[in-house]
Short mmCIF file of C-alpha atoms and ligand atoms in Angstrom, two decimals:
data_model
loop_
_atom_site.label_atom_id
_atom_site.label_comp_id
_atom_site.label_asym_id
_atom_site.label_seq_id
_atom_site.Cartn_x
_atom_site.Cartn_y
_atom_site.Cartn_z
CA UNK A 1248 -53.28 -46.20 119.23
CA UNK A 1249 -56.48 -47.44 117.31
CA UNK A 1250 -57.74 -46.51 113.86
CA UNK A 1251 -60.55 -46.46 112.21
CA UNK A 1252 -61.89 -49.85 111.64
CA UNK A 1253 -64.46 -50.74 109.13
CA UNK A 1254 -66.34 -53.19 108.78
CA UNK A 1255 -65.40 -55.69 105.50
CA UNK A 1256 -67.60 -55.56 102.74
CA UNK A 1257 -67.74 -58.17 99.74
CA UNK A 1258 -66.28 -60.97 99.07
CA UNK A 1259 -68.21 -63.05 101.16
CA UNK A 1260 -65.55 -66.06 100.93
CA UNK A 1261 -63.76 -64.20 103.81
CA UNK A 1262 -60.59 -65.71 101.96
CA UNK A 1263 -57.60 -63.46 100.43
CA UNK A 1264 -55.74 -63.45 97.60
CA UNK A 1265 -51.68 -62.32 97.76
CA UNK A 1266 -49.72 -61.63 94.88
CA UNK A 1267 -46.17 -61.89 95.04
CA UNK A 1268 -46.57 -64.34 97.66
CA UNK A 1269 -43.21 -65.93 96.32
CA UNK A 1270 -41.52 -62.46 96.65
CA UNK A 1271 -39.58 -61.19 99.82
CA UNK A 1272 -42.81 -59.43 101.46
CA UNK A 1273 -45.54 -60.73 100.05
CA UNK A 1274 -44.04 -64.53 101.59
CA UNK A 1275 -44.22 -62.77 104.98
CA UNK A 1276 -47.03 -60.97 104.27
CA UNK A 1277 -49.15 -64.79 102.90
CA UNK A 1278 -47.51 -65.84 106.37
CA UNK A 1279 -49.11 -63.65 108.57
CA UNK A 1280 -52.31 -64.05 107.52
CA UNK A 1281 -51.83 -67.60 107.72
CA UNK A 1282 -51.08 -67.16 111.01
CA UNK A 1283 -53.69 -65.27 112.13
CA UNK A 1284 -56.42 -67.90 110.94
CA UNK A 1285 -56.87 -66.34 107.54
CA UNK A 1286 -57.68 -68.71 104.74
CA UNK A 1287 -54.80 -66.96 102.58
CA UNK A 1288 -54.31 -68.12 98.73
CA UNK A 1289 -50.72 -67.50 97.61
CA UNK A 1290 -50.51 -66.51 93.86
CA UNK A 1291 -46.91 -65.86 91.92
CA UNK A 1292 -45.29 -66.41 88.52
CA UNK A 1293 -42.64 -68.34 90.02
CA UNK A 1294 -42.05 -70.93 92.42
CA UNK A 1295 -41.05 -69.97 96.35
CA UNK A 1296 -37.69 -70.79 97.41
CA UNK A 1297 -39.41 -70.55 100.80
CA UNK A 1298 -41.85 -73.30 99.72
CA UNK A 1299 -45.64 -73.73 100.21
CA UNK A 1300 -46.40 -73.15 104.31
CA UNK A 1301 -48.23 -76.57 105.16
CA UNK A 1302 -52.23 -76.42 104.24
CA UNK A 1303 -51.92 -73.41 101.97
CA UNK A 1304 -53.25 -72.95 98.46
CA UNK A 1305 -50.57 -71.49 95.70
CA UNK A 1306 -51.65 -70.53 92.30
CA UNK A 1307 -48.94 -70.29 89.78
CA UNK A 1308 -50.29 -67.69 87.35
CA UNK A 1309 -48.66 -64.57 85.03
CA UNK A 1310 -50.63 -61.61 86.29
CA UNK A 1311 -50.25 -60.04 82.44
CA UNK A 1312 -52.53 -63.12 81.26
CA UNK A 1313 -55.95 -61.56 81.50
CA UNK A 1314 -57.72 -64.84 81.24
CA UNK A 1315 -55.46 -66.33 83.77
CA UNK A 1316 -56.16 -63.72 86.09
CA UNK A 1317 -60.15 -64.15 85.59
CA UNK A 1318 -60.01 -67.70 85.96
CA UNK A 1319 -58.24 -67.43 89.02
CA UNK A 1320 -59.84 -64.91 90.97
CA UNK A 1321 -63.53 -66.66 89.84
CA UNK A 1322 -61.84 -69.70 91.54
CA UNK A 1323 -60.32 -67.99 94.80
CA UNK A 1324 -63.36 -65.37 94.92
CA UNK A 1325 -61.56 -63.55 97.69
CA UNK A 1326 -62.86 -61.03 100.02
CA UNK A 1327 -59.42 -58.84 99.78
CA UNK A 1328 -57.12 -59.11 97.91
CA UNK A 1329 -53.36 -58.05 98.50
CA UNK A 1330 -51.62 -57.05 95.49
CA UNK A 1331 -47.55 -57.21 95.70
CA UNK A 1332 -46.81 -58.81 92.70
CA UNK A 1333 -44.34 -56.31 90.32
CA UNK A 1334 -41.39 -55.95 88.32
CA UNK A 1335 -39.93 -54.29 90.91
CA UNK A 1336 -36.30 -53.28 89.29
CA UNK A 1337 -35.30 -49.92 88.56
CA UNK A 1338 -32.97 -50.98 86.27
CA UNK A 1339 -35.08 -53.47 84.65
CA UNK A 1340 -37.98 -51.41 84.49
CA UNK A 1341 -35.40 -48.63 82.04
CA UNK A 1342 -33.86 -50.95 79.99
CA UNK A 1343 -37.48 -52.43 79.38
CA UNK A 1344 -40.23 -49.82 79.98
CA UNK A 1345 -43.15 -51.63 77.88
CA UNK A 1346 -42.03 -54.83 79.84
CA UNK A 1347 -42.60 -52.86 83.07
CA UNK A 1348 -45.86 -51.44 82.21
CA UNK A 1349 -47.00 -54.95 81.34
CA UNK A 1350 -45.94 -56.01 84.53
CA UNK A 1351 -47.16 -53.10 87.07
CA UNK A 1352 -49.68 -51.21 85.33
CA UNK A 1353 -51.59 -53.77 83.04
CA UNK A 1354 -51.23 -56.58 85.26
CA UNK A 1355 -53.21 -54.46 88.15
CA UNK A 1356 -55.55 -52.92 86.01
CA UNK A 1357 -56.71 -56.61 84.98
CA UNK A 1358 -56.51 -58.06 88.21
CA UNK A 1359 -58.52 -55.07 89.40
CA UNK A 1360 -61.19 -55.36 87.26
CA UNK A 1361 -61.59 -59.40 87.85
CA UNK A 1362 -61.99 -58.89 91.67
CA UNK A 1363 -64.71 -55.79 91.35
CA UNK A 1364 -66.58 -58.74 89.20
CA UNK A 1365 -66.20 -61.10 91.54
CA UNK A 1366 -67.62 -59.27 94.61
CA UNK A 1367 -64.13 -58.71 96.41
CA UNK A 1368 -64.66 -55.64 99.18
CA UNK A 1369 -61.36 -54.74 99.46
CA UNK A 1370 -58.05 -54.02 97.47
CA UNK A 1371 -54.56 -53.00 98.74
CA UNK A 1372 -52.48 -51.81 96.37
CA UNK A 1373 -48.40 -51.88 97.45
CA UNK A 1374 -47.03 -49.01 95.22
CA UNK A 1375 -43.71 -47.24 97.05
CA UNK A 1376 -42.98 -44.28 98.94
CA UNK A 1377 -39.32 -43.91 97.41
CA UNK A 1378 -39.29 -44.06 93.56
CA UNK A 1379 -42.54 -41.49 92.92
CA UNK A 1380 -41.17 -38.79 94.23
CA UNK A 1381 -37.48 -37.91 92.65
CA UNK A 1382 -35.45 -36.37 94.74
CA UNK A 1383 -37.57 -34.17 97.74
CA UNK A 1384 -35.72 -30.93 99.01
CA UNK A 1385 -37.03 -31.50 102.25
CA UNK A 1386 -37.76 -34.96 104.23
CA UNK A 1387 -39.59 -36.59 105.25
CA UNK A 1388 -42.28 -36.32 103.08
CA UNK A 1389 -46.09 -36.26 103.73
CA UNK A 1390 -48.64 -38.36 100.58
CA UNK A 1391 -49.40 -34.80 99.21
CA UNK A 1392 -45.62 -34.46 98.44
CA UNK A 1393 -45.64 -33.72 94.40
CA UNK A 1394 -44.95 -36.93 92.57
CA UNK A 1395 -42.19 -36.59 89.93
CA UNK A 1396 -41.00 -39.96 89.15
CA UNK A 1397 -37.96 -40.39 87.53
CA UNK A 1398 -37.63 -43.99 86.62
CA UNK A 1399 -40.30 -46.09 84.57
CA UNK A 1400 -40.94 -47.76 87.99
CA UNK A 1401 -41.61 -45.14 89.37
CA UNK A 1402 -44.01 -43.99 86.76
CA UNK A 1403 -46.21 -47.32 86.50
CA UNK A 1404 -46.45 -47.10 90.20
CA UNK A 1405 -47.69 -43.91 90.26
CA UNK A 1406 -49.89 -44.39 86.61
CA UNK A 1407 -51.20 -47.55 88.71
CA UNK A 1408 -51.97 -45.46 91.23
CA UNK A 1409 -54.03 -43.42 89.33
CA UNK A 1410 -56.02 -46.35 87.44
CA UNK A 1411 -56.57 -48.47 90.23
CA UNK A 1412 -58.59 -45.21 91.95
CA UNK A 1413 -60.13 -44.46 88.64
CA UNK A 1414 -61.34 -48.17 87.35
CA UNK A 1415 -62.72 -48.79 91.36
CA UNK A 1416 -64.37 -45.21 91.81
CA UNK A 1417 -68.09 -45.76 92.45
CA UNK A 1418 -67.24 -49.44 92.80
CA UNK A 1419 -68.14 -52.26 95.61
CA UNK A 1420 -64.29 -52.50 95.97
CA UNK A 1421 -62.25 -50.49 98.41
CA UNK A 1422 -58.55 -49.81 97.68
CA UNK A 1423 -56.24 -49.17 99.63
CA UNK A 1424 -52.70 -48.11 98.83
CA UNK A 1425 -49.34 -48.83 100.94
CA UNK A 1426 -46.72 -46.40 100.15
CA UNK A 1427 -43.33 -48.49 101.75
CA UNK A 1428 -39.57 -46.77 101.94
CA UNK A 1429 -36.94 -49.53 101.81
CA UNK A 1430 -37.96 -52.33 103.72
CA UNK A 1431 -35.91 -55.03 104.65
CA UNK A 1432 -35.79 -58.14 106.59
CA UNK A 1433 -35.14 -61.68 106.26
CA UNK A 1434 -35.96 -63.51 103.06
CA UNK A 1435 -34.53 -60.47 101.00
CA UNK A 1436 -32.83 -61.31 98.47
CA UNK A 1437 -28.99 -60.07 98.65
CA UNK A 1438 -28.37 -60.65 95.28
CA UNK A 1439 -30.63 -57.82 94.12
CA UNK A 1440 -29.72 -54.72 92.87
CA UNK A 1441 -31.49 -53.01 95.87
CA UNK A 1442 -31.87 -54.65 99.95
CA UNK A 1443 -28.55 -52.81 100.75
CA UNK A 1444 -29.27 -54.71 104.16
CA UNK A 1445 -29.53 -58.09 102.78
CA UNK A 1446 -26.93 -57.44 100.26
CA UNK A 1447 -24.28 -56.01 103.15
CA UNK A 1448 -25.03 -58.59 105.85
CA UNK A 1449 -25.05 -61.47 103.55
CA UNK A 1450 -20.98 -60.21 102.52
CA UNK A 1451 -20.30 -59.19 105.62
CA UNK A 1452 -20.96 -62.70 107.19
CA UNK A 1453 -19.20 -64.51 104.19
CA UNK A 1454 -16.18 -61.68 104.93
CA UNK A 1455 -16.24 -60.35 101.84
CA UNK A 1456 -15.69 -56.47 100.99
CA UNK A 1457 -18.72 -54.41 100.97
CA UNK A 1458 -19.07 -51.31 98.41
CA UNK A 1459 -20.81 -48.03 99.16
CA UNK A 1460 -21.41 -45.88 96.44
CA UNK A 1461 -20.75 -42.43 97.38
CA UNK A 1462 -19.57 -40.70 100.68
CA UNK A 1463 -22.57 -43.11 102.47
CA UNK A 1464 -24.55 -40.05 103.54
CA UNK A 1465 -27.65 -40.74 101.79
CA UNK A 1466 -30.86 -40.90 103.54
CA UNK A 1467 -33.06 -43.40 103.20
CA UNK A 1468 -35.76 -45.21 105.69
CA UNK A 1469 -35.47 -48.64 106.56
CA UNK A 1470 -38.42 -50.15 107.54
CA UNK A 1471 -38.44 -53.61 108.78
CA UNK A 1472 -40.97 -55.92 106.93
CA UNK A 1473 -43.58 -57.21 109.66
CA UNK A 1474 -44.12 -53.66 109.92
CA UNK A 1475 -44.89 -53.03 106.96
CA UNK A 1476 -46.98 -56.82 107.09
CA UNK A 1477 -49.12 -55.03 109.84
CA UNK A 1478 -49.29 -52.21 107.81
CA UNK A 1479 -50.61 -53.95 104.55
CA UNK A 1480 -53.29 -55.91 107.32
CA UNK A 1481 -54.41 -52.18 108.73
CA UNK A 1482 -55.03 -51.17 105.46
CA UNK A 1483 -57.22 -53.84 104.72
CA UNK A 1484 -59.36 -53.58 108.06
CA UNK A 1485 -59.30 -50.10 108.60
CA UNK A 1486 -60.62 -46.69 106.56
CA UNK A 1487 -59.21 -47.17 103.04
CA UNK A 1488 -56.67 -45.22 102.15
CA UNK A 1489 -53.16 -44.01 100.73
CA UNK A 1490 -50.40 -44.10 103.13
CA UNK A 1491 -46.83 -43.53 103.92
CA UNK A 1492 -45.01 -46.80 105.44
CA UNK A 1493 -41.78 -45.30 106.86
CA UNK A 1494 -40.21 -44.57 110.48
CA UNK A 1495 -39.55 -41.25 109.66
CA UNK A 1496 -36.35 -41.66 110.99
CA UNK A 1497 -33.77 -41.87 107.98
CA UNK A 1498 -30.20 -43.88 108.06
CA UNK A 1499 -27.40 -43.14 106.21
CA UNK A 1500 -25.46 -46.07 103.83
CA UNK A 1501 -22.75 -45.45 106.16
CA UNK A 1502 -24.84 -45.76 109.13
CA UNK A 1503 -26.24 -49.17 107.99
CA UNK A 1504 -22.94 -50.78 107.38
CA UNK A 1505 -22.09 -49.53 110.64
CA UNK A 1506 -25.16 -51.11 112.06
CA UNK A 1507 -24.41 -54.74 110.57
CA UNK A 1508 -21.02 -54.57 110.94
CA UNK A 1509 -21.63 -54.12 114.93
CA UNK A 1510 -24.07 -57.45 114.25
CA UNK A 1511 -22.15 -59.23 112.64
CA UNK A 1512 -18.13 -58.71 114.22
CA UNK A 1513 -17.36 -57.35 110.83
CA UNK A 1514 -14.05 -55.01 111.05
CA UNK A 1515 -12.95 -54.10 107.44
CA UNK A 1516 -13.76 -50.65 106.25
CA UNK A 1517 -15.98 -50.08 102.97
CA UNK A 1518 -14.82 -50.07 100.18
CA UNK A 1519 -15.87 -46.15 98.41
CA UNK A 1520 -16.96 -46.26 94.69
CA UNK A 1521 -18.26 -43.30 92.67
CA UNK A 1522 -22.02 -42.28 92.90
CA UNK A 1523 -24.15 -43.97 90.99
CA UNK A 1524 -26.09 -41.63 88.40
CA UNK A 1525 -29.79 -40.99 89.87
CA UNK A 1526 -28.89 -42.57 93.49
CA UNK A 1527 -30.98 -39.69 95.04
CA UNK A 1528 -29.26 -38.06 98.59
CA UNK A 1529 -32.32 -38.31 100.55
CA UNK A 1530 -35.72 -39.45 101.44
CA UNK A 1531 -37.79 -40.46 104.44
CA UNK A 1532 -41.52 -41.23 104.78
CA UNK A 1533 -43.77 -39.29 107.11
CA UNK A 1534 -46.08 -41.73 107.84
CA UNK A 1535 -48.35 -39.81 110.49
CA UNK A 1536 -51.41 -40.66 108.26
CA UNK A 1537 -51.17 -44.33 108.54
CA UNK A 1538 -51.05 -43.59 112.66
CA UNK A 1539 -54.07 -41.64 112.04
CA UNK A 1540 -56.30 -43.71 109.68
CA UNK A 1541 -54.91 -47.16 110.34
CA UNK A 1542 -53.20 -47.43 113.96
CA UNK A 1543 -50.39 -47.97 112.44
CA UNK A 1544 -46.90 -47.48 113.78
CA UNK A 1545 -43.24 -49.03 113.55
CA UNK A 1546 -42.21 -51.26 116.42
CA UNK A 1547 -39.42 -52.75 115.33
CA UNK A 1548 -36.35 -50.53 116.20
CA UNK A 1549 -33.06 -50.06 113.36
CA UNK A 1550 -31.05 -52.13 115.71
CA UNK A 1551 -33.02 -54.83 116.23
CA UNK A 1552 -34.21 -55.43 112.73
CA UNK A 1553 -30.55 -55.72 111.69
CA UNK A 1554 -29.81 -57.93 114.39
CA UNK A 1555 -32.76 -60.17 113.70
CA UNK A 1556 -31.66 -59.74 109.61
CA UNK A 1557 -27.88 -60.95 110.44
CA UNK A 1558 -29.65 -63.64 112.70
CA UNK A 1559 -31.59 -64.93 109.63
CA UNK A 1560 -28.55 -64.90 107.00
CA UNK A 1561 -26.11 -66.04 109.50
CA UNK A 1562 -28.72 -69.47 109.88
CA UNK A 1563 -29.21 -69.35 106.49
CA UNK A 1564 -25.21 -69.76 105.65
CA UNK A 1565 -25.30 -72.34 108.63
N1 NAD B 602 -38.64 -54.15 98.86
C1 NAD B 602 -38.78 -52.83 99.00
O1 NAD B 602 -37.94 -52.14 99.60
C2 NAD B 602 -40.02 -52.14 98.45
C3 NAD B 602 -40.17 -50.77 98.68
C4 NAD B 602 -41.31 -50.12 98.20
C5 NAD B 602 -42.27 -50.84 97.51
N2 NAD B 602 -42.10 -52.17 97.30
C6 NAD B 602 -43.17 -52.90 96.57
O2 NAD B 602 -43.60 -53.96 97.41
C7 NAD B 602 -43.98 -55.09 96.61
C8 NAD B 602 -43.22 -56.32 97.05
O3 NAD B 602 -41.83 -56.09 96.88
P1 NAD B 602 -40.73 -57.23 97.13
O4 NAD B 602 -39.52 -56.55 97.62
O5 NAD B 602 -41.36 -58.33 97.90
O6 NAD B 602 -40.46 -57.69 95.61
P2 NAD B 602 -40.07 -59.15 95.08
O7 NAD B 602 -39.42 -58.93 93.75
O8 NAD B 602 -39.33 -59.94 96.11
O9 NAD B 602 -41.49 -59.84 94.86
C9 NAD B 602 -42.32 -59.53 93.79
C10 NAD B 602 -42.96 -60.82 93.31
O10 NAD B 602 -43.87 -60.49 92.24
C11 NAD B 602 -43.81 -61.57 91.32
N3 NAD B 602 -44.28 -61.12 90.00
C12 NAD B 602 -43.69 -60.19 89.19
N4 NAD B 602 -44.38 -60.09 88.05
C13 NAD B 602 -45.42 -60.95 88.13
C14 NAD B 602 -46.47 -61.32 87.24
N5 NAD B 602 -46.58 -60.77 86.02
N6 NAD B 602 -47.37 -62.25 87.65
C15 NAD B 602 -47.26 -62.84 88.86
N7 NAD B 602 -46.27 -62.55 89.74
C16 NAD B 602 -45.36 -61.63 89.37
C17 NAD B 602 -42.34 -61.98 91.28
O11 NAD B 602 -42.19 -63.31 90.79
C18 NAD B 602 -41.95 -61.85 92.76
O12 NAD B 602 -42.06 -63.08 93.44
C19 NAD B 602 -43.72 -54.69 95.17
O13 NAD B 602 -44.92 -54.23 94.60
C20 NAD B 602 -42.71 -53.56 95.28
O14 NAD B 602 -42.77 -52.70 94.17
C21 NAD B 602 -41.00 -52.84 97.74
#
């Protein structure tokens, strides 16, 4: 199935820029287009505990540092640019919602506005197709789905959102925004708060007790991260756009510790906590626009992305 393609406009370095690049999928993401022969600058706040691939160029730089930001993007003068960088904690962003604006909304709005003046053609956004929306009565759910955030992450996604279309209306810029449900993969980190995946198969492979919160009959989509890679590259080459990233195709809690407990030999049961307050019972991304638009569809299965997942932390712990 084909999309739309466009041709690139801008930007006539033909290199990218991706932020985050130290994080779980903007490293795969930085990879990828590595990969596929793109001259791909890295930029994060932090070092990579994946390190630097061989040949590339990382820029160490705060994304809330206006001048920082201008500086680099003059230097990179990138024809897209990828932006993953975020606070991207729930909790974090409640216990410290002028932190998280900083972070999410400010921090994009600058880096926005340096790449329109620098000629960049096009902009993809990663915001999320989870935390916008509440809790939906009925999944999954299409873009047009109301948006009633109710976390502060949720809200600078969606305020972000909202600027980033604004401040590049009527621009040279094209933005693009990918909407993900819960990705996972390897390179998540399983000490987070979130990446039940990462977080279950690293304890199930060190044979420690794993907790679900609740009877485990929430919903949520699990989509595995070089999907959502290809997705991120689509929305850079194709129409631009705001899309769903999701299989459509929810999993229960219960249903994913079955899953990595097949992977890994695991055979203890759960061990069943009390709901946590706002854990929502459902969601699942329709994502029939991004099939549309961008030629974009899954194709990596549940099973094997957990099996490839447990592959990765079981090599890891070896
Ligand atoms: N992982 C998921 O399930 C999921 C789901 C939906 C949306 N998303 C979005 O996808 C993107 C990538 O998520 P991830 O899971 O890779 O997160 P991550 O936390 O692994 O990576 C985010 C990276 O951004 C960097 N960063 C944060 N603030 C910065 C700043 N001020 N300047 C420069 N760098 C900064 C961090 O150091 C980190 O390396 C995020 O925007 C996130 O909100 C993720």
């Amino acid at each position: 199935m084909e999309g739309v393609r466009v041709t690139q406009t801008g930007g006539a370095s033909g290199r990218a820029l991706v932020t985050g690049a130290a994080g779980f999928v903007g490293g795969h993401l930085w990879r990828r287009l590595l990969a596929d022969g793109v001259e791909a600058v890295g930029l994060d706040m932090v070092a990579s505990r994946r390190g630097i691939p061989e040949g590339a160029r990382f820029l160490e730089v705060d994304l809330r540092d206006g001048e920082a930001v201008r500086r680099a993007i003059e230097d990179v003068r990138p024809a897209v640019v990828y932006h993953l960088a975020a606070q991207a904690s729930v909790v974090i962003s409640m216990r410290d919602p002028v932190g998280d604006v900083q972070a999410n909304v400010i921090a994009s709005i600058q880096l926005a506005q340096a790449a329109m003046a620098a000629g960049t053609g096009r902009f993809v956004f990663f915001s999320t197709g989870g935390a916008l929306f509440g809790a939906p009565e009925v999944i999954p759910i299409g873009e047009d789905y109301p948006a009633r955030p109710e976390s502060v992450y949720g809200a600078s996604k969606l305020a972000t959102e909202r600027y980033l279309a604004i401040v590049t209306n009527d621009s040279g810029m094209q933005l693009s925004v990918v909407r993900p449900g819960n990705i996972y993969g390897p390179w998540q980190d399983p000490h987070g708060e979130a990446g039940v995946v990462a977080i279950f198969a690293q304890r199930m492979l060190a044979g420690e007790p794993c907790t679900i919160y609740g009877d485990g009959s929430q919903l949520r989509d699990y989509v595995y991260v070089e999907d959502v890679v290809d997705a991120a590259v689509r929305a850079a080459q194709y129409e631009a756009a705001t899309c769903n990233i999701g299989t459509g195709a929810p999993t229960s809690t219960r249903g994913v510790f079955d899953a990595i407990a097949r992977a890994v030999g695991y055979t203890a049961p759960p061990v069943l906590a009390p709901e946590r307050p706002g854990d929502i019972k459902q969601i699942a991304q329709d994502a029939s626009r991004a099939r549309a638009i961008w030629g974009w569809a899954p194709q990596v299965s549940f099973e094997d992305g957990i099996s490839r997942t447990v592959d990765f932390f079981r090599a890891q712990r070896g």
